[in-house]
Amino acid sequence: MKWQPVYDVSGQGAPEFHGYVLFGLALLAVAGGFWLRARRRGERSGTARVIALFALLIAALGYGVNTWDRNRLADHLAAGRVLTVEGPVFAHAQWREDITHPGQGSTRRFQNWERIVVGGVTFIWSPGAHQAAFTNAQTPPLALRDGLWLRVTWVEDAPDEATQRRIVKLETADPPPDATPWGVPAKVLPDAPYPSVLVIPGQR
């Protein structure tokens, strides 16, 4: 099969995190405005300090932590410390979860999720999340659907946790010529009235 890469944590499709730095710099400029106004009045500005601290946190956590995480995952990929599975997408789904805290008033908050199952392995992520590893955040997003043939390479950050299977490389390919409408190639034993053996390429 000829695989076409659509995401690689070390380059293709990987997000850049410079936006966090730019946002932090913008907040620092706002903090500077408050500080200058307070200085002209001979006062101290607690607001400027709070905004400046918030700006530094955004830059450090948004850019620093995400960049470190991406480099860590890229190192795993380069060293081959990864897991790989290939086959048709099964049970693709998107949904949202109500995460409203009962004690925080009437403001409703939701968390979006997306799921695929490939070769019996379940992957779940928050679609479009700006973080290291695949979250389908590219523009346009990959049109995932049942039957789409994928090869998924991932790092298992937490055992048996679908949301912690960090996808570091994603490739697509045309289904094999002997694939059924469900994407699973079928092999029929001689004289059998129905497919008696189901085979997925690369698996035994």
XYZ file of N, CA and C in Angstrom:
612
model
N 0.841 -1.201 0.000
C 0.000 0.000 0.000
C 0.874 1.248 0.000
N 0.432 2.267 -0.703
C 1.151 3.526 -0.760
C 0.542 4.488 0.252
N 1.276 4.797 1.304
C 0.767 5.634 2.387
C 1.098 7.099 2.134
N 0.121 7.954 2.379
C 0.269 9.400 2.209
C 0.220 10.061 3.586
N 1.336 10.648 4.048
C 1.319 11.283 5.375
C 0.433 12.526 5.391
N -0.378 12.651 6.420
C -1.234 13.828 6.587
C -0.905 14.584 7.873
N -0.161 13.933 8.760
C 0.252 14.596 10.008
C 1.532 13.957 10.510
N 2.461 14.801 10.946
C 3.710 14.341 11.550
C 4.077 15.347 12.631
N 4.226 14.883 13.876
C 4.450 15.788 14.997
C 5.752 16.568 14.844
N 6.689 16.045 14.064
C 7.963 16.725 13.902
C 7.967 17.695 12.729
N 6.847 17.831 12.031
C 6.831 18.755 10.894
C 5.473 18.905 10.263
N 5.154 18.044 9.294
C 3.947 18.194 8.484
C 2.682 18.163 9.342
N 1.917 19.233 9.270
C 0.652 19.299 9.988
C 0.761 19.652 11.448
N 1.981 19.726 11.977
C 2.147 20.031 13.404
C 1.900 21.517 13.653
N 1.181 21.855 14.726
C 0.882 23.266 14.999
C 2.098 24.009 15.526
N 2.139 25.299 15.286
C 3.144 26.169 15.891
C 2.502 26.882 17.077
N 3.308 27.185 18.065
C 2.775 27.754 19.299
C 3.207 29.204 19.515
N 3.606 29.886 18.429
C 4.035 31.271 18.571
C 2.888 32.199 18.962
N 1.660 31.770 18.701
C 0.510 32.593 19.060
C 0.449 32.885 20.541
N 0.889 31.925 21.353
C 0.904 32.154 22.796
C 1.866 33.287 23.160
N 3.019 33.310 22.490
C 4.003 34.363 22.757
C 3.456 35.720 22.341
N 2.844 35.767 21.165
C 2.287 37.036 20.683
C 1.179 37.539 21.612
N 0.339 36.625 22.087
C -0.727 37.015 23.004
C -0.132 37.514 24.315
N 0.922 36.833 24.775
C 1.589 37.282 25.997
C 2.198 38.660 25.839
N 2.810 38.925 24.684
C 3.394 40.243 24.432
C 2.317 41.321 24.386
N 1.164 40.988 23.803
C 0.063 41.951 23.749
C -0.415 42.297 25.164
N -0.499 41.288 26.020
C -0.904 41.541 27.402
C 0.154 42.362 28.144
N 1.423 42.107 27.845
C 2.484 42.909 28.473
C 2.380 44.371 28.054
N 2.003 44.607 26.791
C 1.809 45.985 26.339
C 0.669 46.649 27.101
N -0.402 45.905 27.338
C -1.523 46.441 28.120
C -1.074 46.736 29.545
N -0.308 45.805 30.111
C 0.208 46.011 31.469
C 1.105 47.245 31.512
N 1.901 47.442 30.446
C 2.761 48.628 30.397
C 1.956 49.912 30.383
N 0.807 49.903 29.701
C -0.066 51.078 29.676
C -0.592 51.408 31.064
N -1.032 50.386 31.790
C -1.503 50.614 33.164
C -0.374 51.129 34.059
N 0.830 50.567 33.860
C 1.967 50.978 34.693
C 2.345 52.436 34.437
N 2.366 52.835 33.145
C 2.706 54.226 32.822
C 1.673 55.201 33.377
N 0.403 54.839 33.266
C -0.644 55.724 33.792
C -0.518 55.874 35.301
N -0.246 54.760 36.000
C -0.089 54.826 37.453
C 1.158 55.617 37.826
N 2.225 55.502 37.042
C 3.469 56.226 37.344
C 3.273 57.730 37.209
N 2.506 58.140 36.171
C 2.252 59.570 36.008
C 1.475 60.142 37.193
N 0.696 59.291 37.807
C -0.087 59.745 38.969
C 0.671 59.557 40.277
N 1.884 59.009 40.176
C 2.661 58.762 41.382
C 2.122 57.597 42.193
N 1.487 56.651 41.525
C 0.887 55.507 42.208
C 1.543 54.214 41.733
N 1.163 53.153 42.405
C 1.559 51.816 41.970
C 0.347 51.114 41.386
N 0.581 50.311 40.370
C -0.531 49.643 39.684
C -0.513 48.147 39.946
N -1.440 47.733 40.801
C -1.580 46.297 41.030
C -2.129 45.594 39.794
N -2.952 46.319 39.043
C -3.514 45.739 37.819
C -2.417 45.392 36.823
N -1.431 46.289 36.683
C -0.330 46.036 35.749
C 0.444 44.786 36.152
N 0.643 44.614 37.447
C 1.386 43.437 37.912
C 0.616 42.149 37.625
N -0.690 42.185 37.876
C -1.505 40.991 37.638
C -1.513 40.626 36.155
N -1.691 41.635 35.291
C -1.726 41.370 33.845
C -0.372 40.868 33.363
N 0.714 41.465 33.867
C 2.052 41.038 33.462
C 2.318 39.600 33.890
N 1.895 39.257 35.111
C 2.080 37.885 35.581
C 1.280 36.911 34.725
N 0.045 37.305 34.378
C -0.799 36.468 33.533
C -0.162 36.276 32.158
N 0.429 37.341 31.611
C 1.084 37.269 30.304
C 2.262 36.296 30.328
N 3.044 36.357 31.400
C 4.199 35.457 31.510
C 3.754 34.005 31.637
N 2.670 33.793 32.380
C 2.155 32.427 32.527
C 1.682 31.869 31.187
N 0.984 32.705 30.412
C 0.502 32.257 29.099
C 1.677 31.889 28.194
N 2.688 32.748 28.160
C 3.842 32.481 27.305
C 4.588 31.224 27.758
N 4.773 31.095 29.089
C 5.535 29.958 29.612
C 4.787 28.645 29.428
N 3.495 28.648 29.772
C 2.725 27.414 29.693
C 2.297 27.107 28.254
N 1.764 28.129 27.570
C 1.270 27.898 26.220
C 2.364 27.542 25.236
N 3.437 28.338 25.236
C 4.522 28.092 24.291
C 5.531 27.089 24.840
N 6.014 27.355 26.055
C 7.088 26.534 26.608
C 6.699 25.082 26.804
N 5.588 24.842 27.488
C 5.182 23.474 27.782
C 4.795 22.723 26.508
N 4.038 23.373 25.632
C 3.627 22.703 24.393
C 4.817 22.399 23.490
N 5.773 23.333 23.418
C 6.963 23.086 22.608
C 7.779 21.936 23.183
N 7.930 21.910 24.510
C 8.635 20.797 25.160
C 7.931 19.476 24.877
N 6.601 19.473 24.966
C 5.836 18.252 24.749
C 5.989 17.776 23.306
N 5.917 18.703 22.354
C 6.082 18.323 20.948
C 7.475 17.755 20.694
N 8.509 18.382 21.243
C 9.870 17.873 21.065
C 10.022 16.480 21.683
N 9.383 16.266 22.830
C 9.433 14.953 23.472
C 8.797 13.892 22.588
N 7.619 14.205 22.036
C 6.938 13.238 21.175
C 7.714 13.007 19.880
N 8.300 14.076 19.324
C 9.105 13.938 18.106
C 10.324 13.056 18.358
N 10.930 13.158 19.537
C 12.069 12.299 19.890
C 11.649 10.842 19.958
N 10.473 10.576 20.523
C 9.959 9.208 20.564
C 9.779 8.662 19.150
N 9.231 9.487 18.253
C 9.011 9.054 16.876
C 10.328 8.771 16.175
N 11.301 9.669 16.332
C 12.593 9.499 15.665
C 13.331 8.252 16.175
N 13.159 7.944 17.465
C 13.852 6.802 18.061
C 13.088 5.500 17.872
N 11.889 5.574 17.331
C 11.105 4.362 17.118
C 10.411 3.846 18.363
N 10.337 4.670 19.407
C 9.657 4.259 20.641
C 8.165 4.566 20.529
N 7.533 3.956 19.550
C 6.140 4.245 19.222
C 5.402 2.940 18.932
N 4.084 3.039 18.879
C 3.223 1.923 18.494
C 2.523 2.283 17.187
N 2.217 1.288 16.371
C 1.590 1.538 15.072
C 0.482 0.528 14.823
N -0.603 1.021 14.250
C -1.699 0.154 13.835
C -2.248 0.691 12.517
N -2.761 -0.195 11.687
C -3.330 0.251 10.416
C -4.598 -0.520 10.110
N -5.458 0.114 9.334
C -6.712 -0.515 8.964
C -7.789 0.523 8.741
N -9.027 0.091 8.541
C -10.124 1.032 8.304
C -10.599 1.671 9.601
N -11.047 2.906 9.496
C -11.649 3.591 10.643
C -12.982 2.935 10.961
N -13.211 2.736 12.239
C -14.464 2.148 12.711
C -14.988 2.992 13.864
N -16.291 3.150 13.942
C -16.954 3.833 15.067
C -16.496 5.281 15.224
N -16.282 5.966 14.079
C -15.957 7.389 14.174
C -17.129 8.146 14.775
N -16.842 9.063 15.699
C -17.917 9.822 16.349
C -17.382 11.149 16.848
N -18.260 12.142 16.894
C -17.991 13.436 17.503
C -19.132 13.743 18.464
N -18.805 14.252 19.629
C -19.838 14.596 20.599
C -19.308 15.678 21.532
N -20.183 16.225 22.355
C -19.760 17.193 23.348
C -20.257 16.769 24.718
N -19.443 17.065 25.707
C -19.726 16.684 27.088
C -19.990 17.938 27.912
N -21.055 17.923 28.665
C -21.385 19.044 29.538
C -20.479 18.977 30.768
N -19.575 19.968 30.898
C -18.655 19.985 32.034
C -18.946 21.175 32.949
N -20.193 21.668 32.911
C -20.596 22.785 33.762
C -20.487 22.385 35.225
N -19.844 23.225 36.016
C -19.727 22.962 37.452
C -20.981 23.484 38.144
N -21.637 22.639 38.956
C -22.898 23.064 39.587
C -22.769 24.327 40.433
N -21.587 24.579 40.980
C -21.428 25.727 41.870
C -20.956 26.993 41.196
N -20.925 27.014 39.848
C -20.404 28.170 39.134
C -21.486 28.922 38.372
N -22.696 28.955 38.921
C -23.763 29.729 38.301
C -24.383 29.011 37.118
N -24.984 29.801 36.238
C -25.749 29.227 35.134
C -24.949 29.130 33.834
N -23.683 29.543 33.836
C -22.883 29.485 32.615
C -22.605 28.038 32.242
N -23.012 27.654 31.043
C -22.811 26.284 30.583
C -21.468 26.167 29.886
N -20.747 25.090 30.161
C -19.465 24.817 29.535
C -19.488 23.405 28.970
N -18.911 23.274 27.773
C -18.916 21.987 27.096
C -17.506 21.644 26.635
N -17.211 20.346 26.583
C -15.947 19.833 26.056
C -16.258 18.987 24.834
N -15.635 19.320 23.691
C -15.849 18.559 22.459
C -14.863 17.399 22.367
N -15.321 16.282 21.807
C -14.491 15.098 21.665
C -14.673 14.502 20.265
N -13.645 13.802 19.818
C -13.706 13.047 18.565
C -13.038 11.698 18.785
N -13.593 10.648 18.155
C -13.080 9.290 18.392
C -12.976 8.525 17.083
N -11.923 7.727 16.983
C -11.816 6.729 15.924
C -11.324 5.430 16.556
N -11.654 4.342 15.905
C -11.128 3.037 16.286
C -10.455 2.456 15.047
N -9.182 2.102 15.172
C -8.420 1.523 14.057
C -7.745 0.250 14.558
N -8.019 -0.866 13.897
C -7.397 -2.122 14.303
C -7.701 -2.512 15.732
N -8.865 -2.131 16.218
C -9.250 -2.464 17.588
C -8.714 -1.517 18.641
N -7.984 -0.479 18.233
C -7.419 0.501 19.172
C -8.219 1.791 19.092
N -8.652 2.298 20.237
C -9.479 3.498 20.294
C -8.615 4.723 20.566
N -8.857 5.792 19.795
C -8.174 7.070 19.972
C -9.227 8.154 20.180
N -9.052 8.973 21.216
C -9.984 10.058 21.509
C -9.180 11.330 21.741
N -9.635 12.444 21.153
C -8.976 13.731 21.360
C -10.020 14.831 21.340
N -9.616 16.019 21.743
C -10.478 17.192 21.671
C -10.218 17.871 20.332
N -11.160 17.818 19.392
C -10.886 18.299 18.030
C -10.533 19.780 17.988
N -9.447 20.070 17.265
C -9.024 21.448 17.095
C -8.202 22.002 18.243
N -7.956 21.204 19.280
C -7.178 21.694 20.418
C -5.775 22.064 19.955
N -5.294 23.217 20.419
C -3.975 23.717 20.007
C -2.930 23.159 20.962
N -2.499 21.937 20.685
C -1.543 21.259 21.563
C -0.725 20.275 20.741
N 0.335 19.743 21.356
C 1.160 18.752 20.677
C 0.351 17.490 20.422
N 0.706 16.756 19.369
C 0.029 15.542 18.919
C -1.203 15.906 18.093
N -1.711 14.940 17.369
C -2.814 15.155 16.427
C -4.121 15.426 17.163
N -4.773 16.547 16.795
C -6.111 16.851 17.303
C -7.022 17.290 16.158
N -6.604 17.033 14.925
C -7.359 17.430 13.729
C -7.547 18.948 13.689
N -6.495 19.665 14.078
C -6.576 21.127 14.151
C -6.165 21.812 12.854
N -5.670 21.057 11.883
C -5.209 21.667 10.639
C -6.382 22.233 9.841
N -6.075 23.108 8.907
C -7.096 23.716 8.061
C -6.846 23.317 6.603
N -7.811 22.648 5.953
C -9.061 22.124 6.534
C -8.775 20.870 7.338
N -9.645 20.531 8.272
C -9.435 19.305 9.051
C -9.592 18.074 8.185
N -8.980 16.970 8.612
C -9.090 15.713 7.890
C -10.528 15.191 8.015
N -11.129 14.848 6.887
C -12.512 14.361 6.882
C -12.521 12.889 7.299
N -12.541 12.643 8.585
C -12.548 11.284 9.105
C -13.932 10.665 8.920
N -13.954 9.379 8.600
C -15.215 8.664 8.411
C -14.940 7.169 8.518
N -15.975 6.428 8.808
C -15.845 4.980 8.849
C -15.432 4.456 7.478
N -14.479 3.523 7.458
C -14.003 2.942 6.209
C -12.756 3.605 5.666
N -12.418 4.827 6.146
C -11.189 5.491 5.709
C -9.990 4.687 6.191
N -9.059 4.416 5.281
C -7.913 3.579 5.628
C -6.807 4.444 6.230
N -6.395 4.105 7.457
C -5.391 4.891 8.166
C -4.283 4.003 8.715
N -3.104 4.594 8.809
C -2.025 4.016 9.614
C -1.717 5.028 10.708
N -1.906 4.613 11.945
C -1.768 5.507 13.095
C -0.531 5.113 13.879
N 0.322 6.099 14.158
C 1.509 5.898 14.985
C 1.348 6.764 16.227
N 1.520 6.171 17.390
C 1.234 6.921 18.616
C 2.178 6.560 19.752
N 2.176 7.441 20.761
C 2.898 7.233 22.014
C 1.867 7.025 23.111
N 2.033 5.968 23.880
C 1.087 5.636 24.946
C 1.528 6.351 26.223
N 0.973 7.542 26.468
C 1.357 8.305 27.651
C 0.789 7.718 28.931
N -0.366 7.069 28.846
C -0.979 6.422 30.011
C -1.621 5.129 29.528
N -1.287 3.994 30.153
C -1.814 2.710 29.687
C -3.340 2.664 29.715
N -3.894 2.144 28.634
C -5.341 1.898 28.530
C -6.190 3.160 28.645
N -5.619 4.322 28.339
C -6.361 5.582 28.346
C -6.437 6.098 26.910
N -7.623 6.013 26.294
C -7.761 6.393 24.889
C -7.390 7.846 24.647
N -7.655 8.733 25.620
C -7.337 10.153 25.457
C -5.847 10.430 25.617
N -5.088 9.456 26.113
C -3.652 9.624 26.311
C -2.829 8.846 25.294
N -3.489 8.381 24.259
C -2.759 7.803 23.123
C -2.445 8.954 22.188
N -1.232 9.493 22.275
C -0.849 10.708 21.572
C -0.420 10.355 20.150
N -1.233 10.713 19.189
C -0.939 10.395 17.794
C 0.188 11.303 17.295
N 1.310 10.695 16.895
C 2.467 11.461 16.434
C 2.644 11.404 14.921
N 1.958 10.466 14.275
C 2.018 10.391 12.815
C 0.733 9.727 12.322
N 0.194 10.291 11.237
C -1.052 9.780 10.677
C -0.899 9.727 9.161
N -1.239 8.576 8.572
C -1.117 8.387 7.134
C -2.408 7.778 6.589
N -2.730 8.118 5.361
C -3.904 7.560 4.687
C -3.464 6.783 3.456
N -4.348 5.907 3.010
C -4.081 5.125 1.799
C -5.408 4.659 1.226
N -5.386 4.292 -0.046
C -6.568 3.692 -0.654
C -6.764 2.294 -0.079
N -8.012 1.867 0.113
C -8.260 0.507 0.612
C -7.661 -0.529 -0.326
N -7.282 -1.683 0.176
C -6.796 -2.764 -0.697
C -7.873 -3.152 -1.700
N -7.480 -3.680 -2.838
C -8.463 -4.017 -3.878
C -9.467 -5.079 -3.445
N -9.123 -5.895 -2.432
C -10.036 -6.945 -1.993
C -10.843 -6.526 -0.766
N -10.921 -5.201 -0.506
C -11.661 -4.726 0.664
C -13.158 -4.817 0.419
N -13.885 -5.170 1.451
C -15.341 -5.192 1.400
C -15.854 -3.780 1.614
N -17.170 -3.520 1.482
C -17.700 -2.180 1.756
C -17.420 -1.677 3.156
N -17.076 -2.620 4.080
C -16.764 -2.201 5.449
C -15.279 -1.922 5.612
N -14.507 -2.078 4.547
C -13.084 -1.785 4.613
C -12.238 -2.936 5.065
N -12.837 -4.110 5.347
C -12.071 -5.254 5.825
C -11.896 -6.259 4.693
N -10.652 -6.509 4.253
C -10.449 -7.464 3.170
C -10.944 -8.851 3.568
N -11.588 -9.543 2.647
C -12.121 -10.870 2.928
C -11.433 -11.909 2.042
N -11.107 -13.028 2.642
C -10.509 -14.148 1.902
C -11.447 -15.341 2.048
N -11.858 -15.926 0.912
C -12.817 -17.026 0.935
C -12.081 -18.345 0.721
N -12.318 -19.301 1.612
C -11.735 -20.623 1.437
C -12.391 -21.329 0.249
N -11.691 -22.238 -0.387
C -12.268 -22.941 -1.560
C -13.615 -23.578 -1.246
N -14.587 -23.335 -2.134
C -15.925 -23.920 -2.054
C -16.738 -23.446 -0.847
N -16.265 -22.450 -0.139
C -17.036 -21.950 1.013
C -18.163 -21.053 0.513
N -19.377 -21.193 1.074
C -20.507 -20.387 0.613
C -20.489 -18.952 1.135
N -19.509 -18.607 2.007
C -19.425 -17.276 2.588
C -17.968 -17.006 2.937
N -17.592 -15.737 3.132
C -16.203 -15.461 3.545
C -15.891 -16.152 4.867
N -14.960 -17.088 4.824
C -14.681 -17.883 6.007
C -13.456 -17.404 6.773
N -12.654 -16.528 6.174
C -11.488 -15.970 6.851
C -11.448 -14.477 6.560
N -11.351 -13.655 7.604
C -11.195 -12.228 7.438
C -9.769 -11.848 7.753
N -9.139 -11.120 6.836
C -7.744 -10.780 6.982
C -7.558 -9.286 6.824
N -6.831 -8.668 7.748
C -6.435 -7.269 7.628
C -4.962 -7.237 7.268
N -4.580 -6.537 6.181
C -3.164 -6.498 5.777
C -2.266 -6.041 6.922
N -1.133 -6.733 7.074
C -0.193 -6.373 8.128
C -0.500 -7.040 9.444
N -1.659 -7.733 9.549
C -2.013 -8.432 10.781
C -2.238 -9.905 10.482
N -1.994 -10.726 11.475
C -2.173 -12.173 11.296
C -3.033 -12.712 12.440
